[in-house]
Amino acid sequence: LLGLRETFDLAGKNRLHIAHVNAYLRGMVRPSLEENMEALERLAAAYWMVSETHLGPRNGTGGEFAGGEPEDWVTRNCLRMKGYELSPAGMEKAFLDRYVAVNVEKDNRMVQLTGREGLDIWRGHGTRVGVSFPVNLRATALLCATAKVRRHDGAADFVIDAISTDGGTWRNYLAQNGLALVRFGSLTVEEFVRRVSWVPAMMYGMLSKGHLTAGADADISILDHERLSAYATIVGGEVIMLDGTVVGRGVTVVCTGRGERALRERGSRRRSWT
């Protein structure tokens, strides 16, 4: 919360993207609901900024220890939230209590392992492995995804512009939890589609994405409303996933010119959109 306050003070009237609003307001300064309400009030007033929230219950952070304490401050806060010591012994107890999990590749996919199995992997990697905690509160995720403000023209609009994810099989809850909000009645289908597709595309300036009109890139997600999951994914008009099975090849990387040069040096071929 203190960092968010400082962000608004430093930004002033400048445009800014406030990322993952709910992920950093977990009750470390004030009760979590109060922290999120303060953020919503500030965002509602700062109409020139853009923001997004996410729906995943787990985070991603570093598990490495340095000098007897977690190197990553997010990891430190996650341990503090449940009263664990900021020490290897505290981390071990968090594993055995199944509070923390390691993120590892298994059978060609990323999985999360906790308990004794996760602890052994964490130790085996010398603590240098990604970990995850279930610290993204469900009540504030619902609040940030649905809160609206009345604008000067009388129209009601969402305080937080978009609903997003930063990837990972343990964090990609757009279809599952987003459609659950539609089923619950907190969002209409149109609102859901706009905030997970059209608005994020506009935030990145990808004008050929996020809509189904002439000239668009034909990137389409087909969602199963009953199963609350993605049924098919189409990229550039080609089916790459069907009923949970990946049938496509290749990957698209969105990066800066510096990143493009690094990829080219590694032999990657460039495929761009206009």
GROMACS .gro file of C-alpha atoms in nm:
model
  274
    1LEU     CA    1   0.000   0.000   0.000
    2LEU     CA    2   0.284   0.239   0.083
    3GLY     CA    3   0.439   0.174  -0.256
    4LEU     CA    4   0.108   0.239  -0.430
    5ARG     CA    5   0.067   0.570  -0.250
    6GLU     CA    6   0.419   0.671  -0.353
    7THR     CA    7   0.344   0.568  -0.712
    8PHE     CA    8   0.050   0.807  -0.733
    9ASP     CA    9   0.252   1.087  -0.574
   10LEU     CA   10   0.541   1.042  -0.817
   11ALA     CA   11   0.320   1.000  -1.126
   12GLY     CA   12   0.111   1.310  -1.068
   13LYS     CA   13  -0.085   1.383  -1.387
   14ASN     CA   14   0.135   1.161  -1.601
   15ARG     CA   15  -0.012   0.854  -1.767
   16LEU     CA   16   0.080   0.528  -1.601
   17HIS     CA   17  -0.010   0.159  -1.602
   18ILE     CA   18  -0.087   0.033  -1.250
   19ALA     CA   19  -0.034  -0.342  -1.276
   20HIS     CA   20  -0.206  -0.621  -1.078
   21VAL     CA   21  -0.379  -0.390  -0.833
   22ASN     CA   22  -0.511  -0.656  -0.597
   23ALA     CA   23  -0.186  -0.857  -0.588
   24TYR     CA   24  -0.004  -0.595  -0.383
   25LEU     CA   25  -0.280  -0.508  -0.137
   26ARG     CA   26  -0.287  -0.808   0.092
   27GLY     CA   27  -0.333  -0.639   0.427
   28MET     CA   28   0.028  -0.569   0.529
   29VAL     CA   29  -0.045  -0.206   0.628
   30ARG     CA   30  -0.422  -0.186   0.679
   31PRO     CA   31  -0.690  -0.456   0.659
   32SER     CA   32  -0.692  -0.586   0.300
   33LEU     CA   33  -1.042  -0.457   0.223
   34GLU     CA   34  -0.947  -0.107   0.339
   35GLU     CA   35  -0.628  -0.115   0.131
   36ASN     CA   36  -0.819  -0.212  -0.182
   37MET     CA   37  -1.090   0.049  -0.120
   38GLU     CA   38  -0.821   0.317  -0.094
   39ALA     CA   39  -0.668   0.199  -0.421
   40LEU     CA   40  -1.007   0.208  -0.594
   41GLU     CA   41  -1.074   0.562  -0.470
   42ARG     CA   42  -0.736   0.680  -0.599
   43LEU     CA   43  -0.781   0.507  -0.936
   44ALA     CA   44  -1.132   0.644  -0.978
   45ALA     CA   45  -0.994   0.995  -0.936
   46ALA     CA   46  -0.689   0.936  -1.158
   47TYR     CA   47  -0.890   0.876  -1.476
   48TRP     CA   48  -0.581   0.936  -1.694
   49MET     CA   49  -0.416   0.616  -1.566
   50VAL     CA   50  -0.485   0.262  -1.678
   51SER     CA   51  -0.489  -0.041  -1.453
   52GLU     CA   52  -0.562  -0.411  -1.440
   53THR     CA   53  -0.641  -0.677  -1.183
   54HIS     CA   54  -0.619  -1.054  -1.193
   55LEU     CA   55  -0.821  -1.350  -1.068
   56GLY     CA   56  -0.560  -1.610  -0.976
   57PRO     CA   57  -0.537  -1.722  -0.610
   58ARG     CA   58  -0.161  -1.791  -0.616
   59ASN     CA   59   0.137  -1.565  -0.679
   60GLY     CA   60   0.482  -1.630  -0.815
   61THR     CA   61   0.799  -1.525  -0.639
   62GLY     CA   62   1.158  -1.633  -0.574
   63GLY     CA   63   1.253  -1.901  -0.323
   64GLU     CA   64   1.621  -1.812  -0.295
   65PHE     CA   65   1.772  -1.731   0.045
   66ALA     CA   66   2.066  -1.498   0.101
   67GLY     CA   67   2.219  -1.426   0.440
   68GLY     CA   68   1.968  -1.651   0.613
   69GLU     CA   69   1.659  -1.466   0.484
   70PRO     CA   70   1.450  -1.474   0.166
   71GLU     CA   71   1.613  -1.260  -0.102
   72ASP     CA   72   1.277  -1.155  -0.247
   73TRP     CA   73   1.071  -0.917  -0.034
   74VAL     CA   74   0.748  -1.062  -0.170
   75THR     CA   75   0.851  -1.398  -0.026
   76ARG     CA   76   0.925  -1.230   0.306
   77ASN     CA   77   0.581  -1.073   0.316
   78CYS     CA   78   0.413  -1.401   0.225
   79LEU     CA   79   0.583  -1.570   0.519
   80ARG     CA   80   0.499  -1.280   0.751
   81MET     CA   81   0.131  -1.298   0.654
   82LYS     CA   82   0.101  -1.640   0.821
   83GLY     CA   83   0.348  -1.586   1.102
   84TYR     CA   84   0.640  -1.792   0.966
   85GLU     CA   85   0.999  -1.707   1.052
   86LEU     CA   86   1.205  -1.537   0.782
   87SER     CA   87   1.456  -1.820   0.793
   88PRO     CA   88   1.522  -2.152   0.618
   89ALA     CA   89   1.347  -2.323   0.909
   90GLY     CA   90   1.042  -2.101   0.860
   91MET     CA   91   1.036  -2.181   0.488
   92GLU     CA   92   1.067  -2.553   0.558
   93LYS     CA   93   0.773  -2.537   0.795
   94ALA     CA   94   0.572  -2.348   0.531
   95PHE     CA   95   0.641  -2.635   0.289
   96LEU     CA   96   0.541  -2.902   0.538
   97ASP     CA   97   0.223  -2.705   0.618
   98ARG     CA   98   0.156  -2.701   0.241
   99TYR     CA   99   0.146  -2.322   0.239
  100VAL     CA  100   0.425  -2.276  -0.015
  101ALA     CA  101   0.485  -2.471  -0.336
  102VAL     CA  102   0.770  -2.490  -0.587
  103ASN     CA  103   0.707  -2.427  -0.956
  104VAL     CA  104   0.882  -2.696  -1.161
  105GLU     CA  105   0.856  -2.856  -1.503
  106LYS     CA  106   0.718  -3.210  -1.498
  107ASP     CA  107   0.590  -3.414  -1.794
  108ASN     CA  108   0.638  -3.113  -2.026
  109ARG     CA  109   0.426  -2.879  -1.817
  110MET     CA  110   0.467  -2.651  -1.519
  111VAL     CA  111   0.331  -2.795  -1.194
  112GLN     CA  112   0.330  -2.693  -0.831
  113LEU     CA  113   0.461  -2.928  -0.566
  114THR     CA  114   0.434  -2.872  -0.194
  115GLY     CA  115   0.474  -3.076   0.124
  116ARG     CA  116   0.779  -3.300   0.159
  117GLU     CA  117   0.816  -3.339  -0.221
  118GLY     CA  118   0.826  -2.964  -0.276
  119LEU     CA  119   1.064  -2.915   0.014
  120ASP     CA  120   1.310  -3.170  -0.125
  121ILE     CA  121   1.310  -2.994  -0.464
  122TRP     CA  122   1.364  -2.655  -0.300
  123ARG     CA  123   1.658  -2.792  -0.103
  124GLY     CA  124   1.793  -2.980  -0.406
  125HIS     CA  125   1.808  -2.657  -0.607
  126GLY     CA  126   1.993  -2.478  -0.329
  127THR     CA  127   1.674  -2.267  -0.277
  128ARG     CA  128   1.720  -2.116  -0.628
  129VAL     CA  129   1.376  -2.206  -0.759
  130GLY     CA  130   1.047  -2.027  -0.814
  131VAL     CA  131   0.782  -2.064  -0.545
  132SER     CA  132   0.417  -1.977  -0.501
  133PHE     CA  133   0.187  -1.881  -0.214
  134PRO     CA  134  -0.198  -1.871  -0.202
  135VAL     CA  135  -0.202  -1.506  -0.095
  136ASN     CA  136  -0.428  -1.339  -0.351
  137LEU     CA  137  -0.747  -1.294  -0.154
  138ARG     CA  138  -1.074  -1.399  -0.314
  139ALA     CA  139  -1.280  -1.115  -0.165
  140THR     CA  140  -1.053  -0.843  -0.301
  141ALA     CA  141  -1.020  -1.017  -0.638
  142LEU     CA  142  -1.399  -1.000  -0.670
  143LEU     CA  143  -1.402  -0.638  -0.556
  144CYS     CA  144  -1.136  -0.520  -0.800
  145ALA     CA  145  -1.290  -0.711  -1.091
  146THR     CA  146  -1.636  -0.562  -1.045
  147ALA     CA  147  -1.607  -0.217  -0.880
  148LYS     CA  148  -1.757   0.066  -1.083
  149VAL     CA  149  -1.750   0.445  -1.059
  150ARG     CA  150  -1.998   0.707  -1.178
  151ARG     CA  151  -1.832   0.938  -1.430
  152HIS     CA  152  -1.910   1.307  -1.478
  153ASP     CA  153  -2.142   1.230  -1.768
  154GLY     CA  154  -2.349   1.000  -1.548
  155ALA     CA  155  -2.230   0.677  -1.704
  156ALA     CA  156  -2.100   0.398  -1.480
  157ASP     CA  157  -1.768   0.245  -1.576
  158PHE     CA  158  -1.523   0.002  -1.418
  159VAL     CA  159  -1.264   0.158  -1.192
  160ILE     CA  160  -1.000  -0.095  -1.302
  161ASP     CA  161  -0.982  -0.113  -1.678
  162ALA     CA  162  -0.880  -0.471  -1.750
  163ILE     CA  163  -0.866  -0.821  -1.608
  164SER     CA  164  -0.542  -0.996  -1.690
  165THR     CA  165  -0.293  -1.267  -1.605
  166ASP     CA  166   0.083  -1.287  -1.626
  167GLY     CA  167   0.081  -1.650  -1.732
  168GLY     CA  168   0.170  -1.978  -1.568
  169THR     CA  169  -0.056  -2.280  -1.540
  170TRP     CA  170  -0.112  -2.199  -1.174
  171ARG     CA  171  -0.218  -1.838  -1.245
  172ASN     CA  172  -0.414  -1.839  -1.569
  173TYR     CA  173  -0.766  -1.818  -1.429
  174LEU     CA  174  -0.922  -1.588  -1.686
  175ALA     CA  175  -1.163  -1.845  -1.825
  176GLN     CA  176  -1.239  -2.034  -1.504
  177ASN     CA  177  -1.287  -1.748  -1.261
  178GLY     CA  178  -1.392  -1.488  -1.517
  179LEU     CA  179  -1.679  -1.704  -1.643
  180ALA     CA  180  -1.766  -1.783  -1.281
  181LEU     CA  181  -1.818  -1.408  -1.228
  182VAL     CA  182  -2.044  -1.406  -1.533
  183ARG     CA  183  -2.241  -1.701  -1.396
  184PHE     CA  184  -2.262  -1.530  -1.057
  185GLY     CA  185  -2.399  -1.217  -1.224
  186SER     CA  186  -2.114  -0.984  -1.132
  187LEU     CA  187  -2.020  -0.930  -1.499
  188THR     CA  188  -2.208  -0.961  -1.824
  189VAL     CA  189  -2.053  -1.168  -2.101
  190GLU     CA  190  -1.991  -0.847  -2.295
  191GLU     CA  191  -1.814  -0.686  -1.999
  192PHE     CA  192  -1.600  -0.994  -1.946
  193VAL     CA  193  -1.493  -1.014  -2.312
  194ARG     CA  194  -1.417  -0.642  -2.329
  195ARG     CA  195  -1.198  -0.644  -2.018
  196VAL     CA  196  -0.996  -0.958  -2.097
  197SER     CA  197  -0.956  -0.897  -2.470
  198TRP     CA  198  -1.033  -0.557  -2.620
  199VAL     CA  199  -0.905  -0.335  -2.337
  200PRO     CA  200  -0.571  -0.520  -2.287
  201ALA     CA  201  -0.508  -0.503  -2.663
  202MET     CA  202  -0.565  -0.127  -2.659
  203MET     CA  203  -0.340  -0.086  -2.355
  204TYR     CA  204  -0.057  -0.238  -2.558
  205GLY     CA  205  -0.146  -0.050  -2.874
  206MET     CA  206  -0.220  -0.375  -3.061
  207LEU     CA  207  -0.499  -0.235  -3.272
  208SER     CA  208  -0.537  -0.551  -3.480
  209LYS     CA  209  -0.618  -0.760  -3.174
  210GLY     CA  210  -0.904  -0.785  -2.928
  211HIS     CA  211  -1.187  -0.764  -3.183
  212LEU     CA  212  -1.348  -0.967  -3.464
  213THR     CA  213  -1.366  -0.727  -3.756
  214ALA     CA  214  -1.214  -0.705  -4.102
  215GLY     CA  215  -0.837  -0.678  -4.083
  216ALA     CA  216  -0.805  -0.823  -3.733
  217ASP     CA  217  -0.547  -1.093  -3.659
  218ALA     CA  218  -0.804  -1.373  -3.611
  219ASP     CA  219  -0.680  -1.453  -3.261
  220ILE     CA  220  -0.983  -1.621  -3.103
  221SER     CA  221  -1.057  -1.798  -2.776
  222ILE     CA  222  -1.361  -2.026  -2.765
  223LEU     CA  223  -1.477  -2.071  -2.407
  224ASP     CA  224  -1.700  -2.340  -2.261
  225HIS     CA  225  -1.950  -2.164  -2.034
  226GLU     CA  226  -2.059  -2.486  -1.864
  227ARG     CA  227  -1.711  -2.617  -1.786
  228LEU     CA  228  -1.569  -2.268  -1.717
  229SER     CA  229  -1.269  -2.339  -1.938
  230ALA     CA  230  -1.116  -2.267  -2.276
  231TYR     CA  231  -1.230  -2.513  -2.543
  232ALA     CA  232  -1.020  -2.390  -2.835
  233THR     CA  233  -0.758  -2.127  -2.918
  234ILE     CA  234  -0.701  -1.987  -3.265
  235VAL     CA  235  -0.399  -1.771  -3.349
  236GLY     CA  236  -0.377  -1.600  -3.686
  237GLY     CA  237  -0.659  -1.819  -3.811
  238GLU     CA  238  -0.483  -2.142  -3.712
  239VAL     CA  239  -0.611  -2.371  -3.437
  240ILE     CA  240  -0.335  -2.420  -3.180
  241MET     CA  241  -0.535  -2.573  -2.892
  242LEU     CA  242  -0.843  -2.792  -2.905
  243ASP     CA  243  -1.027  -2.927  -2.601
  244GLY     CA  244  -0.720  -2.909  -2.379
  245THR     CA  245  -0.473  -3.049  -2.632
  246VAL     CA  246  -0.205  -2.828  -2.788
  247VAL     CA  247  -0.204  -2.891  -3.163
  248GLY     CA  248  -0.003  -2.592  -3.283
  249ARG     CA  249   0.367  -2.514  -3.295
  250GLY     CA  250   0.581  -2.208  -3.237
  251VAL     CA  251   0.543  -1.909  -3.009
  252THR     CA  252   0.493  -1.533  -3.036
  253VAL     CA  253   0.718  -1.308  -2.828
  254VAL     CA  254   0.620  -0.947  -2.766
  255CYS     CA  255   0.936  -0.752  -2.685
  256THR     CA  256   1.143  -0.442  -2.745
  257GLY     CA  257   1.394  -0.397  -3.027
  258ARG     CA  258   1.670  -0.505  -2.791
  259GLY     CA  259   1.481  -0.826  -2.715
  260GLU     CA  260   1.426  -0.886  -3.085
  261ARG     CA  261   1.798  -0.860  -3.154
  262ALA     CA  262   1.872  -1.109  -2.876
  263LEU     CA  263   1.617  -1.353  -3.017
  264ARG     CA  264   1.756  -1.316  -3.368
  265GLU     CA  265   2.106  -1.393  -3.239
  266ARG     CA  266   1.968  -1.716  -3.097
  267GLY     CA  267   1.826  -1.815  -3.433
  268SER     CA  268   1.460  -1.724  -3.376
  269ARG     CA  269   1.260  -1.624  -3.683
  270ARG     CA  270   1.054  -1.307  -3.664
  271ARG     CA  271   0.682  -1.309  -3.736
  272SER     CA  272   0.516  -0.974  -3.681
  273TRP     CA  273   0.176  -0.811  -3.718
  274THR     CA  274   0.090  -0.470  -3.863
   0.00000   0.00000   0.00000
